[in-house]
Short mmCIF file of C-alpha atoms and ligand atoms in Angstrom, two decimals:
data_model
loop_
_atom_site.label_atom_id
_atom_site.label_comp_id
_atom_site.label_asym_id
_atom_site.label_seq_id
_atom_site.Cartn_x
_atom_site.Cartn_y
_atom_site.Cartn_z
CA UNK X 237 -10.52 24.01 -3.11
CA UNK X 238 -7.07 21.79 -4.15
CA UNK X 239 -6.15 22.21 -7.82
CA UNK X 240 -6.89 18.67 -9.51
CA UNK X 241 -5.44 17.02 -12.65
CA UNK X 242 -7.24 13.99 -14.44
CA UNK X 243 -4.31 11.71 -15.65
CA UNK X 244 -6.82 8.77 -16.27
CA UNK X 245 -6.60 9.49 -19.84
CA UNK X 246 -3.47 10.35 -22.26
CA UNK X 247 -1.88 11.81 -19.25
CA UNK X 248 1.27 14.74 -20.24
CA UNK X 249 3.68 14.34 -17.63
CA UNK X 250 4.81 17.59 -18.13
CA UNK X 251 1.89 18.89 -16.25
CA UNK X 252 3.50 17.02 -13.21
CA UNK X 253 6.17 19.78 -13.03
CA UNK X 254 3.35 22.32 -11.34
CA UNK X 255 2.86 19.47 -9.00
CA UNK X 256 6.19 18.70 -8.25
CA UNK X 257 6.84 22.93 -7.63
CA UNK X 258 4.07 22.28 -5.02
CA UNK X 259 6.05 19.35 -3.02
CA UNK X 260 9.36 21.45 -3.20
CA UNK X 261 7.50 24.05 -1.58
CA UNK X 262 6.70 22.44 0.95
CA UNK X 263 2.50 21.55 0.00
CA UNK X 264 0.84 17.71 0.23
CA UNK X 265 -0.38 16.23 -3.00
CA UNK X 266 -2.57 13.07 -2.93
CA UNK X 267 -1.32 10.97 -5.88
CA UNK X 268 -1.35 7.44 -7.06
CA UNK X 269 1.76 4.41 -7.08
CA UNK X 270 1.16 1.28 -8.80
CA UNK X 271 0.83 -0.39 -5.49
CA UNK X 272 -1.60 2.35 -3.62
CA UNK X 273 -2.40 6.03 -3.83
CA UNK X 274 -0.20 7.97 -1.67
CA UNK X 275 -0.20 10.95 0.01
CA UNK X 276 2.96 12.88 -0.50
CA UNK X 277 5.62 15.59 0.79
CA UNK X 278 9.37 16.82 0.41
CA UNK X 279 10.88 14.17 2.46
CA UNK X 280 13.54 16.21 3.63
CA UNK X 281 11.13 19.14 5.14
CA UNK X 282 10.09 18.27 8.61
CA UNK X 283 7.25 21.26 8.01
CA UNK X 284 5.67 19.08 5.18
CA UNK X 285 5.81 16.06 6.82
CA UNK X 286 4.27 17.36 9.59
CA UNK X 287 1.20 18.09 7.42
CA UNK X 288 1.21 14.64 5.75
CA UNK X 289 0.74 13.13 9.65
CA UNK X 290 -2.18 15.69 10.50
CA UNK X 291 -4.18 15.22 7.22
CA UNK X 292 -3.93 11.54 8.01
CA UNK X 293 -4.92 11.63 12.00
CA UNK X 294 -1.28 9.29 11.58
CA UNK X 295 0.69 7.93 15.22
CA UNK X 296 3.56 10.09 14.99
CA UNK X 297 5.02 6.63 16.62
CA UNK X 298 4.86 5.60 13.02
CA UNK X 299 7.72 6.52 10.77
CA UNK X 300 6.82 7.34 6.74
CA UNK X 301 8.81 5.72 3.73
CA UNK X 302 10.41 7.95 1.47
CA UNK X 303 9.49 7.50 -2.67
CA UNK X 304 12.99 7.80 -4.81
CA UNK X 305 13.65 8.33 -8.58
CA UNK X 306 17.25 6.87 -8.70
CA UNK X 307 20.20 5.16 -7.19
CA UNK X 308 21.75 8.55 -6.14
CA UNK X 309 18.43 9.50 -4.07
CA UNK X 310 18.50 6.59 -2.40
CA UNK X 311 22.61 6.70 -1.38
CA UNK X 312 21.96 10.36 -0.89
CA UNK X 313 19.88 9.53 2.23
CA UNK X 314 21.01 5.65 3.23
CA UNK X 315 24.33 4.76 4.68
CA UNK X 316 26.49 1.24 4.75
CA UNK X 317 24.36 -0.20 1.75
CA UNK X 318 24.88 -3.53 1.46
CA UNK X 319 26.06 -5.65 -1.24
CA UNK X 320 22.43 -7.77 -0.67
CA UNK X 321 20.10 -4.45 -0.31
CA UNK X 322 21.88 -3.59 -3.38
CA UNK X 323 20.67 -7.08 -5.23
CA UNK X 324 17.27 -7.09 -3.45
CA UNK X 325 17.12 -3.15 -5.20
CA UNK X 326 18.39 -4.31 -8.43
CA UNK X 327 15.70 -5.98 -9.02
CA UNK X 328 12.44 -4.96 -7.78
CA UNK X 329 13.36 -1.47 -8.23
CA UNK X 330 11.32 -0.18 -9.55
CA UNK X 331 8.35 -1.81 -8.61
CA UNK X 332 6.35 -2.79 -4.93
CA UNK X 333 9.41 -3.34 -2.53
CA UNK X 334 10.60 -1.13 0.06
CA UNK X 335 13.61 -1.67 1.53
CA UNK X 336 14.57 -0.61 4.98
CA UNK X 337 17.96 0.94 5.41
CA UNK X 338 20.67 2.65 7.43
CA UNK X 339 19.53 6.49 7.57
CA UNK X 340 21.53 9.75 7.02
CA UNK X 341 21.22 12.85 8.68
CA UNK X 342 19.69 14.22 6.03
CA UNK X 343 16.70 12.79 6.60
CA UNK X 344 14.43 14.46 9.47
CA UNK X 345 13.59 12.55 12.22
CA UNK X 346 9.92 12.96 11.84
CA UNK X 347 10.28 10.64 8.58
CA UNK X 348 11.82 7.75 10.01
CA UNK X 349 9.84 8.62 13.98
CA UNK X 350 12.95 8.71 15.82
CA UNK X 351 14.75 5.71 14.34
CA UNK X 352 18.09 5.04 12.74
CA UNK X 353 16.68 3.36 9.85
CA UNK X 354 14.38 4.72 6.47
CA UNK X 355 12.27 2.76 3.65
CA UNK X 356 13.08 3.58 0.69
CA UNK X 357 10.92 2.52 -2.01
CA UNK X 358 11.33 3.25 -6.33
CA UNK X 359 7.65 3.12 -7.46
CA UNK X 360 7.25 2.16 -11.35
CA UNK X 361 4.28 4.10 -11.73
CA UNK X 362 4.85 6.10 -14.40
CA UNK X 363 3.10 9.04 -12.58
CA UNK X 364 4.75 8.40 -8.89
CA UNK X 365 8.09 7.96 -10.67
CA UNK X 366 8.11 11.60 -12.51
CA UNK X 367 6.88 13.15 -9.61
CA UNK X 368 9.66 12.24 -7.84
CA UNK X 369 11.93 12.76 -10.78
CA UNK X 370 10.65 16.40 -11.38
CA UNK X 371 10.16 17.34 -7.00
CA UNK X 372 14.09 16.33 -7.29
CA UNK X 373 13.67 15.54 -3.48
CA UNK X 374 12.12 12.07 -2.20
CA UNK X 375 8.65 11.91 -1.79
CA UNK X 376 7.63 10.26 2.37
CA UNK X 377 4.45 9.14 0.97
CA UNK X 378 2.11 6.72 3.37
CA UNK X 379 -0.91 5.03 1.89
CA UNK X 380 -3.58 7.73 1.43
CA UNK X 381 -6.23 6.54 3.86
CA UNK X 382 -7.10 7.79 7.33
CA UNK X 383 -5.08 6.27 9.82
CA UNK X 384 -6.31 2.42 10.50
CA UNK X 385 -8.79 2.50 7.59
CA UNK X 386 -8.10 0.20 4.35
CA UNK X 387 -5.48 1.41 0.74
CA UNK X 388 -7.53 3.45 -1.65
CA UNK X 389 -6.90 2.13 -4.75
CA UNK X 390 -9.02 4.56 -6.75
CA UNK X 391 -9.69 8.16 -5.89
CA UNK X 392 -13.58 7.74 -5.43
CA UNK X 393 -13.31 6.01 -2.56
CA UNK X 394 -10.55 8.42 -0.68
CA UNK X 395 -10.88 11.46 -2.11
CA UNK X 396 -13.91 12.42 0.88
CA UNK X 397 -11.63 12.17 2.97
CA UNK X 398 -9.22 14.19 2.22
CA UNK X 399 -10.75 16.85 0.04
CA UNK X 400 -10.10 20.47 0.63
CA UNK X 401 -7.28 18.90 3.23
CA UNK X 402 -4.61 18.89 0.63
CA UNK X 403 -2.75 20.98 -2.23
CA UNK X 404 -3.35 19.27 -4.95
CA UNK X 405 -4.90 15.96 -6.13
CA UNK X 406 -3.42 13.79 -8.96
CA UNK X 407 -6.32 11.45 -10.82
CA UNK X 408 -4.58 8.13 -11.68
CA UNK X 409 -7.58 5.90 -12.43
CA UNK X 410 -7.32 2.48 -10.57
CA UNK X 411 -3.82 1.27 -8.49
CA UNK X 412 -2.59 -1.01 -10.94
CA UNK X 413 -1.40 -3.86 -8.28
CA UNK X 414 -3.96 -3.03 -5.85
CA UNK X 415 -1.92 -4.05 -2.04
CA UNK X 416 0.98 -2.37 -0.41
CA UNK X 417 4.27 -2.98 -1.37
CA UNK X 418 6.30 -5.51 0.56
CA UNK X 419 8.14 -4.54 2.80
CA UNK X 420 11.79 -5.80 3.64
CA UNK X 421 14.63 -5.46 5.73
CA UNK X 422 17.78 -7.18 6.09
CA UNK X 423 19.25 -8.86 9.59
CA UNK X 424 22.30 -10.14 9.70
CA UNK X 425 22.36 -11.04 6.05
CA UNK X 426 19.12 -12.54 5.76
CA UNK X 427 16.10 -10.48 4.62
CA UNK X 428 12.85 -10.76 6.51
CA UNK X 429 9.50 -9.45 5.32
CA UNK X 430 7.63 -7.38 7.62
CA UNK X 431 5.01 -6.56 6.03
CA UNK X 432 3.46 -8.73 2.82
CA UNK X 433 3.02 -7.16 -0.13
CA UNK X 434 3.08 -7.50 -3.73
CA UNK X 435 6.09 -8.75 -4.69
CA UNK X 436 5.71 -12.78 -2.81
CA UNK X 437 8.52 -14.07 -0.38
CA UNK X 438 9.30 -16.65 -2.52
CA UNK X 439 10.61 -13.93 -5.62
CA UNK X 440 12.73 -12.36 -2.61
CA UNK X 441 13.95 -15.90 -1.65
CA UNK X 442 15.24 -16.92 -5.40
CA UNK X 443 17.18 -13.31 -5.11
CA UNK X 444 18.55 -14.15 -1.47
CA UNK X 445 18.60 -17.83 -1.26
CA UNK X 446 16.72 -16.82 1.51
CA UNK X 447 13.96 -15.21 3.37
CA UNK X 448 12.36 -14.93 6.92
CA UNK X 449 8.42 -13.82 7.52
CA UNK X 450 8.54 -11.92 10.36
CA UNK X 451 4.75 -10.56 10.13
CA UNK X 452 2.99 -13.00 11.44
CA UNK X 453 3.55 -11.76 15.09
CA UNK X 454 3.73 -8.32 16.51
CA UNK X 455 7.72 -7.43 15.94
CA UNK X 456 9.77 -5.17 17.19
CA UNK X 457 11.20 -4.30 13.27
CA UNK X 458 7.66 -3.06 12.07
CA UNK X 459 6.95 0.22 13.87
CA UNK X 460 3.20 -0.26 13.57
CA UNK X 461 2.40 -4.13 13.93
CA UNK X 462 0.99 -3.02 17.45
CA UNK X 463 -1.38 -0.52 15.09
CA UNK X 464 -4.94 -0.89 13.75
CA UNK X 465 -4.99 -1.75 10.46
CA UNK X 466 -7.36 -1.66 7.34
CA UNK X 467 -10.46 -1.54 9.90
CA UNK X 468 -14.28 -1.97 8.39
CA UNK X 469 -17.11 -0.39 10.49
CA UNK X 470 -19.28 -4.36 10.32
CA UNK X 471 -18.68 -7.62 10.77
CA UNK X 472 -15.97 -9.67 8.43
CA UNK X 473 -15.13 -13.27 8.53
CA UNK X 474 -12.70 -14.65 6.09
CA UNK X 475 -13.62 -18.22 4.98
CA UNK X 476 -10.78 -20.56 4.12
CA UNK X 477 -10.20 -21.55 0.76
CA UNK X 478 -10.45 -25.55 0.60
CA UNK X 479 -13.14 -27.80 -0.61
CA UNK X 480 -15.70 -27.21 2.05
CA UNK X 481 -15.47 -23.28 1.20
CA UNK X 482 -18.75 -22.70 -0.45
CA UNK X 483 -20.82 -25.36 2.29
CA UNK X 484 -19.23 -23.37 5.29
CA UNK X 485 -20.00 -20.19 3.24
CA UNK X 486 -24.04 -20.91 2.90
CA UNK X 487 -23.87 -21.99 6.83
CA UNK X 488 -22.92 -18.70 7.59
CA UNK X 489 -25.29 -17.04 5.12
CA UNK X 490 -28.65 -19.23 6.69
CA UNK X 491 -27.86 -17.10 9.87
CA UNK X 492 -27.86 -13.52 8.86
CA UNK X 493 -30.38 -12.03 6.53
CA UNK X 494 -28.46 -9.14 5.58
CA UNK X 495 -25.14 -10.27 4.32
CA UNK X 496 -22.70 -9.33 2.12
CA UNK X 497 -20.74 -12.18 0.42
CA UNK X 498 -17.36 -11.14 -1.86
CA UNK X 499 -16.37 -14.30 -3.98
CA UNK X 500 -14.60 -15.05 -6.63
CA UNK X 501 -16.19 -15.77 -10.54
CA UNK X 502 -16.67 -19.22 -10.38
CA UNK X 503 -19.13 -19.30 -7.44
CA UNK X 504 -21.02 -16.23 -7.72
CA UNK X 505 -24.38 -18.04 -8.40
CA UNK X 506 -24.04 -20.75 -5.25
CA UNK X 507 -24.78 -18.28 -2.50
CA UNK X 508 -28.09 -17.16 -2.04
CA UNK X 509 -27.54 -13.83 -0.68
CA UNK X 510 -29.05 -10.06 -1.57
CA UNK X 511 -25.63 -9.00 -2.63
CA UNK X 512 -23.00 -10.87 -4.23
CA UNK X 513 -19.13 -9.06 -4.98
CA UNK X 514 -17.19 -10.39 -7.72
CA UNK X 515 -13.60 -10.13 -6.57
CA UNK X 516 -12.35 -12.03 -9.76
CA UNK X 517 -11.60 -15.46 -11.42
CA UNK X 518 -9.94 -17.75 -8.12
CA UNK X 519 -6.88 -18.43 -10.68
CA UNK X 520 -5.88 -15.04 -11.27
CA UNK X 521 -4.50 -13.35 -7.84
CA UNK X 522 -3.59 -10.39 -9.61
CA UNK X 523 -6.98 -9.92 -10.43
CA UNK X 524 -8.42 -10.51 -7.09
CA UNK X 525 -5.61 -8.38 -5.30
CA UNK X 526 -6.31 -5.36 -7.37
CA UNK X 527 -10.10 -5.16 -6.38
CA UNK X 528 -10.25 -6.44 -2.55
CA UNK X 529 -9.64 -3.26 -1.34
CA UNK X 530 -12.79 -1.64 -3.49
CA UNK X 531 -15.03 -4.07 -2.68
CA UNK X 532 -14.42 -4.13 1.18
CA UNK X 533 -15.32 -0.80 1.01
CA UNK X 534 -18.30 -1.22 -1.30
CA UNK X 535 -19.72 -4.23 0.97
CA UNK X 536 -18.99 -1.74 4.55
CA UNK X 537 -21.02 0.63 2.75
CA UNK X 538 -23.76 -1.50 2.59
CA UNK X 539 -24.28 -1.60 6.78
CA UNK X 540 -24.46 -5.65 6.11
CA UNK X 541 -24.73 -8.12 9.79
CA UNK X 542 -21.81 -9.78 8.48
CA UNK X 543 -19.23 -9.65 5.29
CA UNK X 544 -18.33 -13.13 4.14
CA UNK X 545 -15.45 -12.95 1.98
CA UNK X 546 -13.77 -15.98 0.18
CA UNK X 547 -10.67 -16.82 0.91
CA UNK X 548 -7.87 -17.62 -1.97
CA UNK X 549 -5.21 -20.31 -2.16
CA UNK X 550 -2.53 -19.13 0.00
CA UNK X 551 0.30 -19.18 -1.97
CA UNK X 552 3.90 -19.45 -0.03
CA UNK X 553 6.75 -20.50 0.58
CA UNK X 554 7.48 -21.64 4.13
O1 TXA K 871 2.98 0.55 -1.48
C1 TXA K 871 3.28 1.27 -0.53
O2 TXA K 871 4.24 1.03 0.24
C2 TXA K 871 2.42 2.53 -0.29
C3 TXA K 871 2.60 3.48 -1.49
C4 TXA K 871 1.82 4.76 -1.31
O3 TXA K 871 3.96 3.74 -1.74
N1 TXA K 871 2.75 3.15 0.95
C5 TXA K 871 2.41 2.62 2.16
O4 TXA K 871 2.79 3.41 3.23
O5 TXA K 871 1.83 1.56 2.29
P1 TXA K 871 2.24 3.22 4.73
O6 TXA K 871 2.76 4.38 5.46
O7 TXA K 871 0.76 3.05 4.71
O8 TXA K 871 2.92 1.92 5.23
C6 TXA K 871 4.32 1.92 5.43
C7 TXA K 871 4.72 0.96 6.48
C8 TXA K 871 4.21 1.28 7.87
O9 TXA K 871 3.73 0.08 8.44
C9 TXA K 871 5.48 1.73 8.62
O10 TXA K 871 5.44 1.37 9.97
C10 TXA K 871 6.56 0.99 7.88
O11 TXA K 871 6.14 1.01 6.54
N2 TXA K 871 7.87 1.68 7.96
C11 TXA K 871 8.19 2.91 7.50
N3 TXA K 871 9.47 3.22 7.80
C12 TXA K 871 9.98 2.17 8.47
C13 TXA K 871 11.23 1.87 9.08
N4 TXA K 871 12.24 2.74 9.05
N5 TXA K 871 11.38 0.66 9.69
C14 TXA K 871 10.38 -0.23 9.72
N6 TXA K 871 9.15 -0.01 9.16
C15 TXA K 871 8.95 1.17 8.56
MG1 MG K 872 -1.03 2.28 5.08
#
C-alpha cells in the first residue's frame, strides 16, 4: 500500500518535502496540477521515467513534458530560447501552457521519445509548484489516466487505477481548470497550438500578434495526434450548440431508451430522459470545463445506448 496525504483541507506544504525525497529517489507519485492530476518522476532519471510509462500502459512513441519551478530549471534543460518563447513564458507561466523547446543533453531521451525537443510547463498549483520546488529536479508528469482513457480531475475517479501501482498519492480535491494545458510550439517565429487547452488561442495571439491551430489534423509536431485519446466504453454524440440544439437533442433521445444526456443549467428540465448531467450554466465555460471530464465518466458508468452531450459556443479566433 502507497503512503497517501489528504491536502483537500488546510494543506502544510511542508509535508511535500517527504514526497519530493520520494521523486529524487527515483519513486512515482500521483499528484494534482491546476490543469489535471499528474503522475510524476525525476525528469532527469531514465529509471523513473521508465516506471511512469509502465504504470500508465503509455506508447513509449510518446514523449512526457517535464513540470519546472523556475526560469533556471527550464534554461537548465532548453537550449537557443527565444526572445518569443521567452514572452509566451512570461506570461502564462505559471499557469496551463506548455511550451515546446530546444532540448539539452541533460534530459534523457526517454522524456522527450527520441526527439530534439522537450515541453516544459510551470504549473501554478500551489501543490504541483512546491513539489517541484522541494524534488529540486523537474517533474515529466503526463496526465494521470491509463493510456487513451479521459484527465482525472479528482482522485475518485483515477485512483482504481493506479492504486498500489505507485509510491505515493497526493489528495488535491478537484483540478481547479479541469482540461489539459495548451500546448504550444513555435515555427519559424510564429507559435502554433497543438494541442487546445486552457489558456484560448486568442490570449496567445494578443501575446504574439499571432497564432496558428495546428490540431485540427493529424501533425507531424504532436507526437501522439495519431493516438487514441480520452476514449469512453458507449456511445457519445456531441450535439452542436445553435438554436436547434435542444429539438435535435429530444430526436435523438425518442430513439434510445437508455440514454444519458449531459447539459448545461438552463435546459436540464427539456429532455425527458432517466438521467440528466448538469455540466454547468452555458455562460460560464470555466464552469463547464472543470466538470466535463467527471461527468463523462459518471454517464460511461452508467452502460447508457448513447451519451448525448451539449455542445457549448465555440469560442475562437480563426
Ligand atoms: O496540463 C497538462 O499538460 C497535464 C498536467 C498533468 O501537467 N499533463 C498532460 O500530459 O496533459 P500528457 O502526457 O497527457 O499530454 C502531453 C502531450 C502529449 O500529447 C505529448 O505527445 C505532447 O504533450 N508532448 C510532450 N512532449 C512533446 C514534444 N517534445 N513535442 C511535441 N509534443 C510533446
Ligand atoms: Mg493525457
Amino acid at each position: 500500500m502507497e503512503r497517501y496525504l489528504d491536502m483537500t483541507h488546510n494543506p502544510s506544504y511542508e509535508k511535500l518535502q517527504e514526497v519530493a525525497n520520494i521523486i529524487k529517489n527515483d519513486g512515482i507519485v500521483l499528484f494534482p496540477t491546476e490543469t489535471v492530476y499528474g503522475i510524476g518522476a525525476n525528469g532527469l532519471s531514465k529509471k523513473a521515467v521508465e516506471k511512469v510509462y509502465k504504470v500508465k500502459g503509455r506508447n513509449i512513441k510518446n514523449p512526457i513534458n517535464l513540470l519546472v519551478s523556475d526560469i533556471k530549471m527550464i534554461e537548465n534543460v532548453a537550449k537557443d530560447i527565444t526572445e518569443l518563447e521567452y514572452r509566451l513564458m512570461d506570461a502564462f507561466f505559471p499557469g496551463p501552457l506548455t511550451i515546446i523547446l530546444k532540448k539539452k543533453d541533460i534530459v534523457p531521451n526517454i522524456v522527450t521519445a527520441g526527439g530534439d525537443t522537450v515541453g516544459v510547463r510551470m504549473p501554478s498549483g500551489k501543490i504541483a509548484l512546491k513539489l517541484v520546488q522541494k524534488a529540486g529536479v523537474p517533474i515529466a508528469a503526463p496526465s494521470a489516466n491509463l493510456s487513451g482513457k479521459l484527465s482525472g480531475t479528482n482522485l475518485h475517479d483515477i485512483i482504481g487505477d493506479f492504486e498500489n501501482k505507485v509510491d505515493f498519492i497526493i489528495d488535491g480535491g478537484e483540478s481547479k481548470i479541469g482540461l489539459e494545458s495548451t500546448i504550444v510550439k513555435v515555427i519559424d517565429g510564429v507559435p502554433h497550438i497543438l494541442r487546445p487547452g486552457a489558456i484560448t488561442d486568442v490570449q496567445i495571439k494578443d501575446v504574439a500578434g499571432d497564432v496558428v491551430l495546428d490540431y485540427l489534423n493529424k501533425n507531424e509536431f504532436l507526437p501522439s495526434s495519431d493516438m487514441a485519446h480520452y476514449n469512453i466504453k458507449n456511445r457519445c454524440v456531441l450535439v452542436k450548440a445553435d438554436k436547434g440544439q435542444v429539438d435535435r437533442v429530444n430526436a435523438i433521445l425518442k430513439q434510445c431508451d437508455n440514454a444519458v444526456v449531459i447539459c448545461c443549467d438552463e435546459n436540464v428540465d427539456m429532455y425527458n430522459s432517466k438521467v440528466i448531467l448538469n455540466m454547468g450554466p452555458k455562460d460560464n465555460l470555466e464552469v463547464v470545463s472543470r466538470n466535463i471530464f467527471r461527468l463523462l465518466r459518471e454517464a460511461d458508468n452508467f452502460s447508457p445506448d448513447i451519451i448525448v452531450v451539449e455542445g457549448v459556443e465555440e469560442k475562437r479566433n480563426r
